[in-house]
Amino acid sequence: MKRPAFDDIFMHLAIELAERSHCVKAHVGAVLAKDTRIISIGYNGPPAGTHNCDEEWPEHGCARDSKGSCSLALHAEENAILYAVKNGASLEGSSLYITLSPCLPCARIIFTSGIKKVHYLKSYAEYKGLPSDEGVDFLRKFGVDVVKYEPVGSF
């Protein structure tokens, strides 16, 4: 029996976490890990104690901001990072597994928090119809190792 690689385990968990999202538009999951241990998890959605978009506004989701993005939701990587920091975890040298590559604002948070490697499943640029993955470009420019996830072992 072949043992799954940790990259596969963490990405599979991110995919499963995405299914927890209350967002009507997109489901994204994230796992923060370091040295084969999970530090934190997250998925996109509104802050705890506010509204669940799929329950409050099931047809269209929450209101859009001036750029057409959700006005209420936190991104999956934001939730994972915020929860880790709230609980005193150090993210220095950690890896992030995420089902959608980070947007530029999230990339700045990822860089600032000390995350050194990002594995992503799908392109944010392709999802949004943008010419390039600005978040990925930013992270690479400043020395964060960013890789499009390809299964190493079997799922």
mmCIF file of C-alpha atoms in Angstrom:
data_model
loop_
_atom_site.group_PDB
_atom_site.id
_atom_site.type_symbol
_atom_site.label_atom_id
_atom_site.label_comp_id
_atom_site.label_asym_id
_atom_site.label_seq_id
_atom_site.Cartn_x
_atom_site.Cartn_y
_atom_site.Cartn_z
ATOM 1 C CA MET A 1 0.000 0.000 0.000
ATOM 2 C CA LYS A 2 1.410 3.373 -1.063
ATOM 3 C CA ARG A 3 1.361 6.065 1.602
ATOM 4 C CA PRO A 4 0.064 9.476 0.482
ATOM 5 C CA ALA A 5 2.487 12.397 0.415
ATOM 6 C CA PHE A 6 1.842 15.207 2.896
ATOM 7 C CA ASP A 7 1.319 17.631 -0.011
ATOM 8 C CA ASP A 8 -1.541 15.398 -1.170
ATOM 9 C CA ILE A 9 -2.994 15.086 2.332
ATOM 10 C CA PHE A 10 -2.937 18.847 2.962
ATOM 11 C CA MET A 11 -4.370 19.747 -0.448
ATOM 12 C CA HIS A 12 -7.070 17.104 -0.112
ATOM 13 C CA LEU A 13 -7.997 18.629 3.258
ATOM 14 C CA ALA A 14 -8.128 22.108 1.668
ATOM 15 C CA ILE A 15 -10.499 20.730 -0.972
ATOM 16 C CA GLU A 16 -12.699 19.217 1.746
ATOM 17 C CA LEU A 17 -12.658 22.469 3.747
ATOM 18 C CA ALA A 18 -13.817 24.409 0.690
ATOM 19 C CA GLU A 19 -17.069 22.469 0.921
ATOM 20 C CA ARG A 20 -17.737 24.164 4.292
ATOM 21 C CA SER A 21 -17.911 27.616 2.691
ATOM 22 C CA HIS A 22 -21.139 29.590 3.002
ATOM 23 C CA CYS A 23 -20.245 31.703 -0.040
ATOM 24 C CA VAL A 24 -22.727 31.562 -2.904
ATOM 25 C CA LYS A 25 -20.110 32.466 -5.538
ATOM 26 C CA ALA A 26 -16.993 30.401 -4.724
ATOM 27 C CA HIS A 27 -15.801 27.714 -2.335
ATOM 28 C CA VAL A 28 -12.152 27.948 -1.298
ATOM 29 C CA GLY A 29 -10.249 26.030 1.370
ATOM 30 C CA ALA A 30 -6.832 26.545 2.972
ATOM 31 C CA VAL A 31 -4.443 24.601 5.200
ATOM 32 C CA LEU A 32 -1.384 26.039 6.928
ATOM 33 C CA ALA A 33 1.249 23.456 7.785
ATOM 34 C CA LYS A 34 4.806 23.303 9.044
ATOM 35 C CA ASP A 35 7.057 20.268 9.303
ATOM 36 C CA THR A 36 4.221 17.834 8.447
ATOM 37 C CA ARG A 37 1.953 19.338 11.137
ATOM 38 C CA ILE A 38 -1.205 21.384 10.583
ATOM 39 C CA ILE A 39 -1.042 24.848 12.144
ATOM 40 C CA SER A 40 -4.426 26.158 11.037
ATOM 41 C CA ILE A 41 -7.264 25.699 8.559
ATOM 42 C CA GLY A 42 -9.703 28.050 6.876
ATOM 43 C CA TYR A 43 -12.312 28.492 4.206
ATOM 44 C CA ASN A 44 -13.855 31.562 2.635
ATOM 45 C CA GLY A 45 -16.884 33.110 4.213
ATOM 46 C CA PRO A 46 -18.142 35.830 6.508
ATOM 47 C CA PRO A 47 -16.553 36.491 9.900
ATOM 48 C CA ALA A 48 -17.899 34.310 12.710
ATOM 49 C CA GLY A 49 -20.971 35.819 14.303
ATOM 50 C CA THR A 50 -22.146 37.707 11.221
ATOM 51 C CA HIS A 51 -24.273 36.417 8.326
ATOM 52 C CA ASN A 52 -24.019 33.185 6.347
ATOM 53 C CA CYS A 53 -24.483 34.325 2.766
ATOM 54 C CA ASP A 54 -26.056 31.103 1.528
ATOM 55 C CA GLU A 55 -28.701 31.372 4.268
ATOM 56 C CA GLU A 56 -29.322 35.155 4.217
ATOM 57 C CA TRP A 57 -29.051 35.742 0.457
ATOM 58 C CA PRO A 58 -29.222 32.304 -1.227
ATOM 59 C CA GLU A 59 -29.973 33.583 -4.743
ATOM 60 C CA HIS A 60 -27.182 36.152 -5.193
ATOM 61 C CA GLY A 61 -24.982 36.129 -2.092
ATOM 62 C CA CYS A 62 -23.929 39.181 -0.121
ATOM 63 C CA ALA A 63 -23.684 42.673 -1.571
ATOM 64 C CA ARG A 64 -20.740 43.424 -3.876
ATOM 65 C CA ASP A 65 -18.090 46.044 -3.144
ATOM 66 C CA SER A 66 -16.933 48.657 -5.674
ATOM 67 C CA LYS A 67 -14.705 46.066 -7.421
ATOM 68 C CA GLY A 68 -17.435 43.449 -7.668
ATOM 69 C CA SER A 69 -16.104 41.272 -4.840
ATOM 70 C CA CYS A 70 -17.975 40.031 -1.787
ATOM 71 C CA SER A 71 -18.446 42.811 0.737
ATOM 72 C CA LEU A 72 -18.616 40.444 3.705
ATOM 73 C CA ALA A 73 -16.422 37.394 3.131
ATOM 74 C CA LEU A 74 -12.911 36.746 4.315
ATOM 75 C CA HIS A 75 -10.748 34.701 1.975
ATOM 76 C CA ALA A 76 -9.779 31.183 3.029
ATOM 77 C CA GLU A 77 -6.121 32.069 3.558
ATOM 78 C CA GLU A 78 -7.115 35.125 5.612
ATOM 79 C CA ASN A 79 -9.244 32.944 7.875
ATOM 80 C CA ALA A 80 -6.443 30.394 8.313
ATOM 81 C CA ILE A 81 -3.817 33.079 9.025
ATOM 82 C CA LEU A 82 -6.042 35.082 11.370
ATOM 83 C CA TYR A 83 -7.006 32.003 13.377
ATOM 84 C CA ALA A 84 -3.362 30.933 13.694
ATOM 85 C CA VAL A 85 -2.265 34.394 14.821
ATOM 86 C CA LYS A 86 -5.204 34.705 17.212
ATOM 87 C CA ASN A 87 -4.023 31.490 18.865
ATOM 88 C CA GLY A 88 -0.369 32.508 19.036
ATOM 89 C CA ALA A 89 1.016 30.227 16.324
ATOM 90 C CA SER A 90 4.153 31.254 14.466
ATOM 91 C CA LEU A 91 3.764 31.072 10.694
ATOM 92 C CA GLU A 92 7.441 31.731 9.957
ATOM 93 C CA GLY A 93 8.650 29.137 7.440
ATOM 94 C CA SER A 94 5.254 27.477 7.051
ATOM 95 C CA SER A 95 3.500 26.286 3.903
ATOM 96 C CA LEU A 96 0.027 27.214 2.682
ATOM 97 C CA TYR A 97 -2.144 24.808 0.684
ATOM 98 C CA ILE A 98 -5.037 26.576 -1.003
ATOM 99 C CA THR A 99 -7.594 25.607 -3.610
ATOM 100 C CA LEU A 100 -7.409 28.997 -5.402
ATOM 101 C CA SER A 101 -4.211 31.005 -5.871
ATOM 102 C CA PRO A 102 -4.105 34.116 -3.676
ATOM 103 C CA CYS A 103 -5.289 37.536 -4.778
ATOM 104 C CA LEU A 104 -2.852 40.431 -4.400
ATOM 105 C CA PRO A 105 -4.118 41.650 -0.987
ATOM 106 C CA CYS A 106 -3.911 38.102 0.397
ATOM 107 C CA ALA A 107 -0.440 37.679 -1.123
ATOM 108 C CA ARG A 108 0.744 40.691 0.883
ATOM 109 C CA ILE A 109 -0.629 39.106 4.064
ATOM 110 C CA ILE A 110 0.974 35.752 3.203
ATOM 111 C CA PHE A 111 4.360 37.390 2.635
ATOM 112 C CA THR A 112 4.162 39.515 5.785
ATOM 113 C CA SER A 113 3.200 36.525 7.949
ATOM 114 C CA GLY A 114 6.390 34.634 7.017
ATOM 115 C CA ILE A 115 4.857 31.836 4.951
ATOM 116 C CA LYS A 116 7.606 30.482 2.698
ATOM 117 C CA LYS A 117 5.753 28.174 0.305
ATOM 118 C CA VAL A 118 2.315 28.294 -1.317
ATOM 119 C CA HIS A 119 0.711 25.362 -3.128
ATOM 120 C CA TYR A 120 -2.410 26.251 -5.106
ATOM 121 C CA LEU A 121 -4.854 24.093 -7.050
ATOM 122 C CA LYS A 122 -6.558 26.569 -9.418
ATOM 123 C CA SER A 123 -5.704 30.018 -10.766
ATOM 124 C CA TYR A 124 -7.386 33.094 -9.293
ATOM 125 C CA ALA A 125 -6.682 34.949 -12.570
ATOM 126 C CA GLU A 126 -8.527 32.316 -14.601
ATOM 127 C CA TYR A 127 -11.420 32.354 -12.106
ATOM 128 C CA LYS A 128 -11.699 36.165 -12.279
ATOM 129 C CA GLY A 129 -10.838 36.524 -15.974
ATOM 130 C CA LEU A 130 -7.667 38.511 -15.253
ATOM 131 C CA PRO A 131 -4.575 38.561 -17.466
ATOM 132 C CA SER A 132 -2.216 37.318 -14.731
ATOM 133 C CA ASP A 133 -2.066 35.982 -11.197
ATOM 134 C CA GLU A 134 -0.933 39.175 -9.476
ATOM 135 C CA GLY A 135 -0.763 37.497 -6.085
ATOM 136 C CA VAL A 136 1.452 34.705 -7.389
ATOM 137 C CA ASP A 137 3.657 37.216 -9.213
ATOM 138 C CA PHE A 138 4.019 39.311 -6.042
ATOM 139 C CA LEU A 139 4.964 36.336 -3.881
ATOM 140 C CA ARG A 140 7.526 35.050 -6.365
ATOM 141 C CA LYS A 141 9.045 38.520 -6.724
ATOM 142 C CA PHE A 142 9.717 38.601 -2.989
ATOM 143 C CA GLY A 143 11.083 35.076 -2.611
ATOM 144 C CA VAL A 144 8.070 32.964 -1.655
ATOM 145 C CA ASP A 145 8.082 29.590 -3.388
ATOM 146 C CA VAL A 146 4.745 29.286 -5.221
ATOM 147 C CA VAL A 147 3.787 26.103 -7.059
ATOM 148 C CA LYS A 148 0.707 24.962 -8.893
ATOM 149 C CA TYR A 149 -0.296 21.776 -7.151
ATOM 150 C CA GLU A 150 0.187 18.522 -9.016
ATOM 151 C CA PRO A 151 -0.570 15.318 -7.075
ATOM 152 C CA VAL A 152 2.653 13.626 -5.942
ATOM 153 C CA GLY A 153 0.992 10.432 -4.780
ATOM 154 C CA SER A 154 -2.498 9.102 -5.074
ATOM 155 C CA PHE A 155 -5.558 10.809 -3.597
#
